[in-house]
Coordinates of C-alpha atoms in Angstrom, one line a residue:
X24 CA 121.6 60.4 118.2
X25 CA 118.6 60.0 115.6
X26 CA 119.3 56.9 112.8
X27 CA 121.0 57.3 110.0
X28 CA 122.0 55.2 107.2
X29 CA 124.5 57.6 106.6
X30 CA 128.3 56.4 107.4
X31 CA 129.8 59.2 105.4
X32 CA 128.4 62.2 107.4
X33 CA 129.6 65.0 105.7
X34 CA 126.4 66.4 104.2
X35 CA 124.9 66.2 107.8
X36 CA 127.7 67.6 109.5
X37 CA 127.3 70.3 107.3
X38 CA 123.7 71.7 108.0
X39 CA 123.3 74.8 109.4
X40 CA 122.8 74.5 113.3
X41 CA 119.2 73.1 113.9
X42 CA 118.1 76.8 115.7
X43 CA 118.6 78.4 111.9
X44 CA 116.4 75.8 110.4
X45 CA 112.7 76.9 109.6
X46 CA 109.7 76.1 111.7
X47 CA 108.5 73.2 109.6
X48 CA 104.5 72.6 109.3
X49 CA 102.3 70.2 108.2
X50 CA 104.9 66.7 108.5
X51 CA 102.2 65.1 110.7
X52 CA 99.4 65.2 107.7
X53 CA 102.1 63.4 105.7
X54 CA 102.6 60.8 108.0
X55 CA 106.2 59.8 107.0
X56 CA 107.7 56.7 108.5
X57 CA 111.3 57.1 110.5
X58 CA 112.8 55.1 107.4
X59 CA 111.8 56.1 103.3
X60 CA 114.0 55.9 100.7
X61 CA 113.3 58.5 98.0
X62 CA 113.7 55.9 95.4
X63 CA 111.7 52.9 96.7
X64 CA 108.5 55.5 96.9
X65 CA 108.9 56.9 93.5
X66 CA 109.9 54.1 91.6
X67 CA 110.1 50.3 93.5
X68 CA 106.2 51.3 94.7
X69 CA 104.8 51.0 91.3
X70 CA 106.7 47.9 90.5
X71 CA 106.0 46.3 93.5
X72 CA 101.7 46.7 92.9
X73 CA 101.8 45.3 89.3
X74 CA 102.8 48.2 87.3
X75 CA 106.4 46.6 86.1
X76 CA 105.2 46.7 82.4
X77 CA 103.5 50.6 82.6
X78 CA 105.4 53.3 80.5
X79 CA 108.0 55.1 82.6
X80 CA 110.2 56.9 80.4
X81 CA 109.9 58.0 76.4
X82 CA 112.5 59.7 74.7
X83 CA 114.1 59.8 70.9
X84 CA 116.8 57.9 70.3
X85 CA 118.7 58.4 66.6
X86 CA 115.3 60.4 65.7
X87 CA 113.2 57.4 67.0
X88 CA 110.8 57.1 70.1
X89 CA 111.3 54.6 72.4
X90 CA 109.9 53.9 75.8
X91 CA 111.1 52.6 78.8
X92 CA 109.0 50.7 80.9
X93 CA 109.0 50.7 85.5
X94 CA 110.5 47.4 85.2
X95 CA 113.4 48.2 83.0
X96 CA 113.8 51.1 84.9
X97 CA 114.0 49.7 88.0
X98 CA 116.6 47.0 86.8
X99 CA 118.8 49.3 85.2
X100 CA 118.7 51.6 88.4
X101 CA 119.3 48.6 90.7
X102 CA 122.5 47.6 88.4
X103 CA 123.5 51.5 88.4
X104 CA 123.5 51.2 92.4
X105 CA 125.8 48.3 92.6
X106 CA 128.1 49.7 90.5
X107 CA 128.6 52.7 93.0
X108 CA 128.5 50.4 96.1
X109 CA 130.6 47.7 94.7
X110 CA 132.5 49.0 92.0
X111 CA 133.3 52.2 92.8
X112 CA 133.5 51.9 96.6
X113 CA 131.1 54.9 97.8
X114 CA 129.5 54.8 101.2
X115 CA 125.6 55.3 102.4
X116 CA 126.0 59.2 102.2
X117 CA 128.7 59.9 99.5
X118 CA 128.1 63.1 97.1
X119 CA 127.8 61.7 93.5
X120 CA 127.9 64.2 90.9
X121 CA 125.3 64.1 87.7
X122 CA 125.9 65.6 84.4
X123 CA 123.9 65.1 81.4
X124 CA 121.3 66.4 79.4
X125 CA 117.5 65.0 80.1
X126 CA 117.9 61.4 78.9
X127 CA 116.7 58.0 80.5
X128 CA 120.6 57.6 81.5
X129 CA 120.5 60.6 83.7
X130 CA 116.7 59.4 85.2
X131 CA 118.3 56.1 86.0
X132 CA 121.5 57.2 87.6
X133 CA 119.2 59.7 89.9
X134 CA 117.5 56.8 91.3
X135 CA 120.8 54.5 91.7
X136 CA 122.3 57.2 93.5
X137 CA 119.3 57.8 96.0
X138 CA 119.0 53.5 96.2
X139 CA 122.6 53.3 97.7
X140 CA 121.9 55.7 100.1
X141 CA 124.1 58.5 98.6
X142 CA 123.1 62.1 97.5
X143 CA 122.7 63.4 94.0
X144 CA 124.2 66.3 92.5
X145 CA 123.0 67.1 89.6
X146 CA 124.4 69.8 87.5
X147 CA 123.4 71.7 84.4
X148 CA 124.6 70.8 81.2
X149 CA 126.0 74.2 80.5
X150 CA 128.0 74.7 83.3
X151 CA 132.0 75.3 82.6
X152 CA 134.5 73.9 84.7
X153 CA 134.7 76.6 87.5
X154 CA 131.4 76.3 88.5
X155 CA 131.8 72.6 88.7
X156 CA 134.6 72.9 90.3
X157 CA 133.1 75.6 92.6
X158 CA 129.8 72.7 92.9
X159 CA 132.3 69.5 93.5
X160 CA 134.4 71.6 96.0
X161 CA 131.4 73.0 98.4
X162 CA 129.5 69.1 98.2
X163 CA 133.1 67.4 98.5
X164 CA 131.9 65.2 95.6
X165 CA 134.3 62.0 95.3
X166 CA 133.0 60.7 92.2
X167 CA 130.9 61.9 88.7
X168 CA 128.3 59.7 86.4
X169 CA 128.7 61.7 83.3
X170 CA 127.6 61.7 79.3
X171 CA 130.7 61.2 77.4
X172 CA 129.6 64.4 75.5
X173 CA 129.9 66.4 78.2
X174 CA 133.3 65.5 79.7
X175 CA 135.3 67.8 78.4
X176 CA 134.2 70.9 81.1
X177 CA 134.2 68.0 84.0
X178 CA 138.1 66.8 83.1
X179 CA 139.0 70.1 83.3
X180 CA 137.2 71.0 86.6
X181 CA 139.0 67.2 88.0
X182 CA 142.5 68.6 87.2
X183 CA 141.8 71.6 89.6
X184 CA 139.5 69.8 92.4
X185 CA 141.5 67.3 94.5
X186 CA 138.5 65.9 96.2
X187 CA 136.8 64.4 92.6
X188 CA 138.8 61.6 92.2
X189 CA 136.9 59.3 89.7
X190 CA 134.6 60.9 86.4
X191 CA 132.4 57.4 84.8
X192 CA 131.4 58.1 81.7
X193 CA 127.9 56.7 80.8
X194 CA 129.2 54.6 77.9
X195 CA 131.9 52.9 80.6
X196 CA 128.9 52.8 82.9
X197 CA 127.0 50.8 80.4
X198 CA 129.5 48.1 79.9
X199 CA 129.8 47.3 83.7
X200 CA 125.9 46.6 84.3
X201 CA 126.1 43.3 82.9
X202 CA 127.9 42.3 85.6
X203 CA 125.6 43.2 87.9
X204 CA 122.1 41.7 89.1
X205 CA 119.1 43.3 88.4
X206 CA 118.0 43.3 92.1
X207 CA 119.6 45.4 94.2
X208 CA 118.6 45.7 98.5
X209 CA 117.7 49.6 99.1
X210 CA 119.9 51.3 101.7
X211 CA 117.8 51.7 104.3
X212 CA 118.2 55.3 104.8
X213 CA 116.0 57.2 107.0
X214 CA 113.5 60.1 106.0
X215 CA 115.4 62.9 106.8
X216 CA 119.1 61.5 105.7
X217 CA 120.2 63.8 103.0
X218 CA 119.2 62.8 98.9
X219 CA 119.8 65.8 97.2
X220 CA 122.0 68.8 97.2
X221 CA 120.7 71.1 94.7
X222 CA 122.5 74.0 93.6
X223 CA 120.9 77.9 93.0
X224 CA 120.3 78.4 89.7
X225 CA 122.7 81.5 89.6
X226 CA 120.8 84.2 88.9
X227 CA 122.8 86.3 91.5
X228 CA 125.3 85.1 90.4
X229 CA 126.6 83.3 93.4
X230 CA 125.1 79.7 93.2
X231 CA 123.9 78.0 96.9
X232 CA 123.8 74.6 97.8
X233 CA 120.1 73.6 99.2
X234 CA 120.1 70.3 101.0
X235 CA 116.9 67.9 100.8
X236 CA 116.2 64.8 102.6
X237 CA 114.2 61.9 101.2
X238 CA 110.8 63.1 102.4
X239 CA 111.5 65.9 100.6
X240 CA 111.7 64.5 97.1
X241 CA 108.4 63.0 98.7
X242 CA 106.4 66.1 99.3
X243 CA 107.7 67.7 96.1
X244 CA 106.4 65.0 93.9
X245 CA 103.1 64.7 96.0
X246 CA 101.6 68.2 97.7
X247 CA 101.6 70.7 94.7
X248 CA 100.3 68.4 91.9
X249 CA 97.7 66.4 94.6
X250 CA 96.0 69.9 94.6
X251 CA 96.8 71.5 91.5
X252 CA 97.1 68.8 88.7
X253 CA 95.4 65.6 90.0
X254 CA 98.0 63.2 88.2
X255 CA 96.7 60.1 86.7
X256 CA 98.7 56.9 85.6
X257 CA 97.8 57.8 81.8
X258 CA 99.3 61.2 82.4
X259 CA 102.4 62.2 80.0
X260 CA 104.5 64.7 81.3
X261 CA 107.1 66.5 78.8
X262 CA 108.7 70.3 79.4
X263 CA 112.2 71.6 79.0
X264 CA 113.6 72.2 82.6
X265 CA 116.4 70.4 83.7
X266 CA 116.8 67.4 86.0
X267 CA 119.1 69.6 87.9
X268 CA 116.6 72.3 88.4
X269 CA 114.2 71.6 90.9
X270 CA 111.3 72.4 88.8
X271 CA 112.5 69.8 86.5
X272 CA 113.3 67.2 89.1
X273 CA 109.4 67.5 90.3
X274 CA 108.1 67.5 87.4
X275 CA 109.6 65.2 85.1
X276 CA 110.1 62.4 87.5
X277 CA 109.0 63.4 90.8
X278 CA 105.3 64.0 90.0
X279 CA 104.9 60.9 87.1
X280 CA 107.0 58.5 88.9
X281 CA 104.5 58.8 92.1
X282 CA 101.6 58.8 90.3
X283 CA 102.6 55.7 88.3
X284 CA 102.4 57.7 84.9
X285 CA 104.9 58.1 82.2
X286 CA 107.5 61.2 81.0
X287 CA 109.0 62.4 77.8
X288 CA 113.1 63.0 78.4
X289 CA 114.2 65.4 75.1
X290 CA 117.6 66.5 75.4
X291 CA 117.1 69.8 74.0
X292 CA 113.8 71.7 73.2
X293 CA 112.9 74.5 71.3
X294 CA 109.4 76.1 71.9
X295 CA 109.0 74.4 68.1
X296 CA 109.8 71.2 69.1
X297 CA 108.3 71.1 72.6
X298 CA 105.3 71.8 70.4
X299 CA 105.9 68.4 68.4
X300 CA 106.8 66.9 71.4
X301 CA 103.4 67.3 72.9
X302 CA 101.9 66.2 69.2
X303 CA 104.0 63.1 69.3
X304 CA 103.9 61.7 72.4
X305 CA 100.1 62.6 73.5
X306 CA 101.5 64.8 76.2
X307 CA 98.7 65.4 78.5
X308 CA 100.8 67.5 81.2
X309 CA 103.7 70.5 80.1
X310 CA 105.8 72.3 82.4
X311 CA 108.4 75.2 81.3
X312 CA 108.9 78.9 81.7
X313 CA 107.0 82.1 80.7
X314 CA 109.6 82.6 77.4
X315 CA 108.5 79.3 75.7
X316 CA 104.6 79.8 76.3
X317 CA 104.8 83.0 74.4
X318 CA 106.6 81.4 71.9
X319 CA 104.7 78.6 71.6
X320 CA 101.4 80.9 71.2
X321 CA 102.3 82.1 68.0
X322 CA 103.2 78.3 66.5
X323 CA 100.3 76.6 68.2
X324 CA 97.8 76.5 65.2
X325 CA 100.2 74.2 63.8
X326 CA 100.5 71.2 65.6
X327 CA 97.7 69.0 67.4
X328 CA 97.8 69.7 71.0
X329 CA 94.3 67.8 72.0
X330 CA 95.9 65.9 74.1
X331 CA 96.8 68.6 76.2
X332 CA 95.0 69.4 79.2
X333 CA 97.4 71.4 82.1
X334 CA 100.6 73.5 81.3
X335 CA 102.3 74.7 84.3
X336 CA 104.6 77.7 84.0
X337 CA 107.8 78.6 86.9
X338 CA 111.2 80.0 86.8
X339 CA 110.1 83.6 86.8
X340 CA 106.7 85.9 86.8
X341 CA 103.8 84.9 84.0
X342 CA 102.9 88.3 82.6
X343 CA 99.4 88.3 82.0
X344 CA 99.8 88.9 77.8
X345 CA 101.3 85.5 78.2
X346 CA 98.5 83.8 79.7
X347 CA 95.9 85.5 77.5
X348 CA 97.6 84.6 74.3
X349 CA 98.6 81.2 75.4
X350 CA 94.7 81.1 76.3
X351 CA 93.4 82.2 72.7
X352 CA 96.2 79.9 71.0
X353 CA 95.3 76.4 73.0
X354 CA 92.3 77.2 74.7
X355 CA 94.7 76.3 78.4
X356 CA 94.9 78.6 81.3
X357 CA 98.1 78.4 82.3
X358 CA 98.7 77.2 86.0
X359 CA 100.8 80.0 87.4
X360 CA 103.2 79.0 90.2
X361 CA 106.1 80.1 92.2
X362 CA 108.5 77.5 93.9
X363 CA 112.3 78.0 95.4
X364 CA 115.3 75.5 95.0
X365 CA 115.4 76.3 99.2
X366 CA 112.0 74.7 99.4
X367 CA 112.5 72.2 96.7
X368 CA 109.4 73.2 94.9
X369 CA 106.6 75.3 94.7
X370 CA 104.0 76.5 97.5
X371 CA 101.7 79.1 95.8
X372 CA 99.6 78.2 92.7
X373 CA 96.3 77.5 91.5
X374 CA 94.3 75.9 89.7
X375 CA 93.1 77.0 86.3
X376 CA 89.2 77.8 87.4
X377 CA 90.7 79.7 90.3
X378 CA 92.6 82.1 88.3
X379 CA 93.0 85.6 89.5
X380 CA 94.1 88.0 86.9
X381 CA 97.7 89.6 87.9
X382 CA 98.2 87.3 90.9
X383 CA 100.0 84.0 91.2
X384 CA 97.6 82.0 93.4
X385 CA 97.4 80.8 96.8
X386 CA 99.2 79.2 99.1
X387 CA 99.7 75.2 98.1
X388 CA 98.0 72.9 100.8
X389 CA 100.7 72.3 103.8
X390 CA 102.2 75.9 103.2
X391 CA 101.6 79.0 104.5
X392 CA 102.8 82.7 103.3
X393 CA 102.4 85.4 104.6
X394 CA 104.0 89.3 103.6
X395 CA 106.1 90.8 106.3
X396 CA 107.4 94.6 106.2
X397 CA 110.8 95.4 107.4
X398 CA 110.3 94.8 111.4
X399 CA 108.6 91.6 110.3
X400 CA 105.1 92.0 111.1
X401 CA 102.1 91.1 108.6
X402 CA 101.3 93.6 105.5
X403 CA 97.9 94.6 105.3
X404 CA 96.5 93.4 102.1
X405 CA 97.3 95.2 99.5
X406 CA 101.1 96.9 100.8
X407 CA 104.4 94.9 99.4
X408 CA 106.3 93.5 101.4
X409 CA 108.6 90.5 101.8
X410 CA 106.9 87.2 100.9
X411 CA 107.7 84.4 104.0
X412 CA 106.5 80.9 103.3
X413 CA 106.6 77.8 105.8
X414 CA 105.5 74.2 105.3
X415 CA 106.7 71.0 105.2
X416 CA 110.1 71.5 103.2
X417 CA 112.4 74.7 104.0
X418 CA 115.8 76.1 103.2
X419 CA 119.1 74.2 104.6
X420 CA 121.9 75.6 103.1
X421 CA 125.3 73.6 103.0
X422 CA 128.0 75.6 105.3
X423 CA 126.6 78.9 103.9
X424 CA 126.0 81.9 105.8
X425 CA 123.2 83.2 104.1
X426 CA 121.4 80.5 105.9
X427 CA 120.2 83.7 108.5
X428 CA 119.0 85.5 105.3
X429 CA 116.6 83.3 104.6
X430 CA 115.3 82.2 107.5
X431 CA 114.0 84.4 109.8
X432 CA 111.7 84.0 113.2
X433 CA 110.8 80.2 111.6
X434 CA 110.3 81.4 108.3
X435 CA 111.6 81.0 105.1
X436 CA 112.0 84.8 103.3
X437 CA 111.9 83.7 99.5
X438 CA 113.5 87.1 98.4
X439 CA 110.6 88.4 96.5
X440 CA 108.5 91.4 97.0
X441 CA 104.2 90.4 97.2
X442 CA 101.6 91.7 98.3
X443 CA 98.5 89.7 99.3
X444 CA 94.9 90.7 99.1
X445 CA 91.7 90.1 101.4
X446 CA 91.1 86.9 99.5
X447 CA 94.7 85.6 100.2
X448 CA 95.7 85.4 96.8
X449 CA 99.2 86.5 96.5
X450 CA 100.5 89.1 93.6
X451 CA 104.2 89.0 92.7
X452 CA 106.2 92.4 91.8
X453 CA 109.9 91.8 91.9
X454 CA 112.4 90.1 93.9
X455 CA 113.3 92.2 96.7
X456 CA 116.7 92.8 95.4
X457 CA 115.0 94.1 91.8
X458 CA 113.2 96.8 93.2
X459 CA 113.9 99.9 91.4
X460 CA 113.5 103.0 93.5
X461 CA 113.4 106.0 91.2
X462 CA 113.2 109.6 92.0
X463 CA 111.5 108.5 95.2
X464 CA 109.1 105.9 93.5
X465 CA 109.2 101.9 93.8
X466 CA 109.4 100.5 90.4
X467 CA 108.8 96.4 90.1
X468 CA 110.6 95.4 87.1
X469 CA 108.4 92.5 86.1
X470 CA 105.0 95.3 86.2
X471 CA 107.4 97.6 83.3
X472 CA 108.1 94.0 81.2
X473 CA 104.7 93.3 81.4
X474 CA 103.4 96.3 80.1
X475 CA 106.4 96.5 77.4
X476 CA 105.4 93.0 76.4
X477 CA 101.6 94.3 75.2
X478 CA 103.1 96.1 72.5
X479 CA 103.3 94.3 68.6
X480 CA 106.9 94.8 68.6
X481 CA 108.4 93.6 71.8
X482 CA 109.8 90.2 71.4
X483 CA 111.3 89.7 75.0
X484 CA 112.3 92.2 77.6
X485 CA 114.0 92.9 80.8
X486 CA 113.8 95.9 83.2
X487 CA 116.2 96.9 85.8
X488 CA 117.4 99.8 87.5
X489 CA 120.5 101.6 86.5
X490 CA 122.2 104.3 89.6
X491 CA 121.5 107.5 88.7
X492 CA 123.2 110.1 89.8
X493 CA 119.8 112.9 89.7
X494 CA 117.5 109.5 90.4
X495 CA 119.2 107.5 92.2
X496 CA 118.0 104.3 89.8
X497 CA 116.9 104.8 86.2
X498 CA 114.4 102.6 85.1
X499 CA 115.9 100.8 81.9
X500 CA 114.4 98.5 79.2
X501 CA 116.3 96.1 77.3
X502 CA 114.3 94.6 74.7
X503 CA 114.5 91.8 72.0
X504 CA 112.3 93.0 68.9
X505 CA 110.1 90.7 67.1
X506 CA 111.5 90.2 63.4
X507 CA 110.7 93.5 60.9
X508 CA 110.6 96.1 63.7
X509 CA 113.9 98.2 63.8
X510 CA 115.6 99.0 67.0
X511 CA 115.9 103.0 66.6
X512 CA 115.5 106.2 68.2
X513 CA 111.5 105.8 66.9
X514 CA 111.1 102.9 68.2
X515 CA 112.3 103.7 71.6
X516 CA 110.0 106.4 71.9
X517 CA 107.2 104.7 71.3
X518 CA 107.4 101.8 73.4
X519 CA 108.2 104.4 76.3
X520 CA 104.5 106.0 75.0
X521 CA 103.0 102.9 75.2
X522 CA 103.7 101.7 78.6
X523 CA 102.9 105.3 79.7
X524 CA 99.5 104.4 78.4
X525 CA 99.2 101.0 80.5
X526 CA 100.5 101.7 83.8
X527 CA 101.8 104.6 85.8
X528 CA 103.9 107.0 83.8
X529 CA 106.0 107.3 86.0
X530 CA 107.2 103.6 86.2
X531 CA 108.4 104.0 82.0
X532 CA 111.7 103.1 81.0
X533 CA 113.7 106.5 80.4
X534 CA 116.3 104.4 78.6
X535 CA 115.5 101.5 76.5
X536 CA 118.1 99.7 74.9
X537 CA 117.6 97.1 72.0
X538 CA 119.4 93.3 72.4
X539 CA 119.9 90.8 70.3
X540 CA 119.0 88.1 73.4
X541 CA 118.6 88.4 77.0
X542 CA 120.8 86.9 79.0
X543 CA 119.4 83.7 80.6
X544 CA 119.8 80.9 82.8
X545 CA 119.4 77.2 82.1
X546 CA 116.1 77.3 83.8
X547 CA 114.8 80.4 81.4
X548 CA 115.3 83.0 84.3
X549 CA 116.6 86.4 83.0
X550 CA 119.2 87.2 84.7
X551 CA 118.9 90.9 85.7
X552 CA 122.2 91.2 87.4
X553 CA 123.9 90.8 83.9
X554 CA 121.8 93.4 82.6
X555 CA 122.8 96.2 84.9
X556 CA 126.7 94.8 84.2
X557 CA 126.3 95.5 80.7
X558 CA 123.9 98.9 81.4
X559 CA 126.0 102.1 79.7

């Protein structure tokens, strides 16, 4: 049997049988040792070469910034971690379930978990009590570290969950720390014992449990931004992703902490105030989803963002009128990038002088993608397909059949449709399951929104198909106006005149219907499955 740290084995016992497992590609460049802990490479490391008294963490506390240095950091972590070993009893593999908003709290509890050797499950703040329950039932989580604001949704998921015995609440959590020593001996757990189990953002619907060892927190936090953002310890990252989210986990700790630079935690950000965050703090790095950048376009002019110098967006498709006014606001091209929670980050991107209007980018060094057609041989450039990515992380899902959905022959099939061109850049259309098929025609809803989105009214938008009985789908437009634009008959008609104009006119919406908001997750992704719910 390979080592483990691991005495409670249920997360291992749990992984689908190693012959669904992707081929995995590109380990041997990273040159892992048998034993890492996630935790002692993205946090102990800069400690331990002199950096004890660099910036780790800023945040606002009562409407005030304060910063947190490695060394505090790393004590409070360390004290965190022998209050679940000591305290609270949990063995080198125990589930321990996160909830909180982005705070230093959260950032330090992550690292305690991973330093006993257990496995964080972070949730989103939002969440109600079923899908905690639903979370803490499929991880078999004993035990919660949660902000007393948010209990009220976890008590009631503990009265129907037999296996979560214990919920601490981060003000009892701070009292007990004093009793605690500020050094604390790292489990020594080895590369490939499970850290994180990170649930699906739910944009099906129907949330998955991904499983990632500690070399995968590794790679995350070190193969996209190596090639992409070139972090540097003066770096100050901010966005509004979650901890819970992947994207957030990378990027707000992962990326920072292993390049020995510094992050901004804000509890809760609108595009306004992500915009005086940036002002504020000096942010030089900003990571959140296509809604906020076009947002923040039109506020730009009034804040100073010169200490800005890479925005990276994820979550769901950049539409090109996002980039350019982004672009004429800031004077930033927006790195464009697409990542899974299976894969733990994100493998296709680029970098902003490599930009290739309408595609995504290329694969991230260590990946490789590819575009399959139904029989699952290569497209030739040009022809959608199925996008299939492999590298160095890949989807393990906890006791979960889907597992053979999404790997296939060694790769890992992301769901989305692409097509790839002679160049290998990679162009995204629509998640596989979001193709429209209309009167014969294939319809990407992301190609309608982005044409809908050129017009001076449109606000926000979202496109899905809707059965039709003479059609078989009909293309339909929901669509949040911008303020003094009414949503009417006259409206309608001209937005379906205007994207006959940009694209195809065959691909406009025959129905548009006019929202208040879009129905979103946590993460910013537009959840399309609610919209063809709620479709008349």
């Amino acid at each position: 049997m390979p080592y483990t740290a691991h005495t409670d084995t249920f997360a291992r016992d749990n992984l689908p049988p190693r012959h669904q497992w992707p081929e995995f590609v590109g380990l041997e460049a990273l040159a892992y040792p048998q034993r890492m802990n996630g935790a002692a490479e993205l946090l102990d490391r800069t400690v331990s070469s002199g950096g004890a008294e660099r910036p780790a963490l800023h945040a606002l506390v009562d409407g005030r910034k304060t910063t947190i240095g490695y060394g505090e950091l790393l004590r409070r972590a360390n004290r965190i971690a022998h209050v679940l070993r000591a305290d609270l009893g949990l063995a080198p593999g125990a589930r321990v379930l996160l909830r909180a908003p982005n705070n230093p709290m959260l950032a330090a509890c992550w690292f305690a978990v991973l330093k006993a050797g257990c496995i964080a499950v972070t949730t989103m703040p939002l969440l109600r009590a079923r899908e905690i329950r639903q979370i803490a039932d499929k991880a078999q989580v004993a035990v919660a570290l949660c902000d007393e604001r948010l209990t009220e949704e976890l008590e009631l998921a503990k009265g129907q969950c037999p296996c979560l015995r214990e919920i601490l609440r981060f003000d009892a959590l701070e009292e007990m720390l004093a009793h605690h020593p500020p050094a604390f001996e790292n489990v020594d757990t080895a590369c490939d014992d499970v850290a994180l189990i990170a649930f699906t953002s739910g944009t099906t619907g129907q949330a998955k449990g991904t499983v990632h060892f500690h070399r995968d927190l590794v790679t995350m936090s070190r193969c996209f931004p190596r090639a992409f953002l070139q972090p540097a310890p003066s770096d100050v990252c901010c966005g509004t992703p979650p901890l819970a989210f992947t994207f957030g986990l990378a990027s707000l700790l992962g990326y920072p902490m292993l390049a020995g630079a510094s992050t901004v935690l804000v509890e809760r950000l609108t595009p306004e105030l992500l915009l005086q965050t940036i002002q504020d703090f000096r942010a030089t790095a900003c990571f959140t989803a296509p809604t906020y950048y076009r947002k923040m376009a039109a506020l730009a002019q009034g804040f100073d963002l010169s200490s800005l110098r890479k925005c990276v967006s994820a979550g769901e498709a950049l539409p090109d009128a996002t980039r350019q006014s982004f672009k004429r606001a800031t004077g930033i091209e927006i790195i464009d990038g697409i990542g899974s929670t299976e894969m733990t980050h994100m493998f296709i991107s680029h970098t902003p002088e490599r930009v290739r209007r309408g595609a995504i980018g290329y694969p991230v060094p260590g990946y490789r993608a590819t575009v399959l057609d139904e029989s699952g041989a290569p497209c030739p450039p040009g022809v959608v397909g199925r996008l299939a990515v492999k590298g160095p992380t890949g989807c393990r899902y906890l006791a979960d059949a889907r597992q053979t959905s999404y790997v296939q022959n060694g790769w890992n099939l992301t769901g989305d449709a692409f097509s790839v061109d002679a160049d290998g850049y990679f162009y995204y259309h629509a998640r596989t399951d979001d193709m429209i098929i209309s009167a014969g025609h294939n319809i990407a809803g992301p190609e309608v929104e982005a044409a809908l989105l050129q017009h001076e009214a449109v606000a926000e938008c979202g496109v899905v198909g809707v059965p039709d009985e003479e059609r078989g789908s009909l293309v339909t437009a929901f669509v949040v106006l911008k303020n003094g634009f009414a949503g009417d008959a006259q409206t309608a008609k001209a937005l379906q005149e205007h994207v006959k104009q940009v694209i195809a006119p065959y691909k406009y919406p025959r129905r548009v219907e006019f929202l208040a908001e879009l129905p979103r997750t946590e993460t910013g992704k537009l959840q399309r499955f609610k919209l063809r719910a709620s479709a008349p």
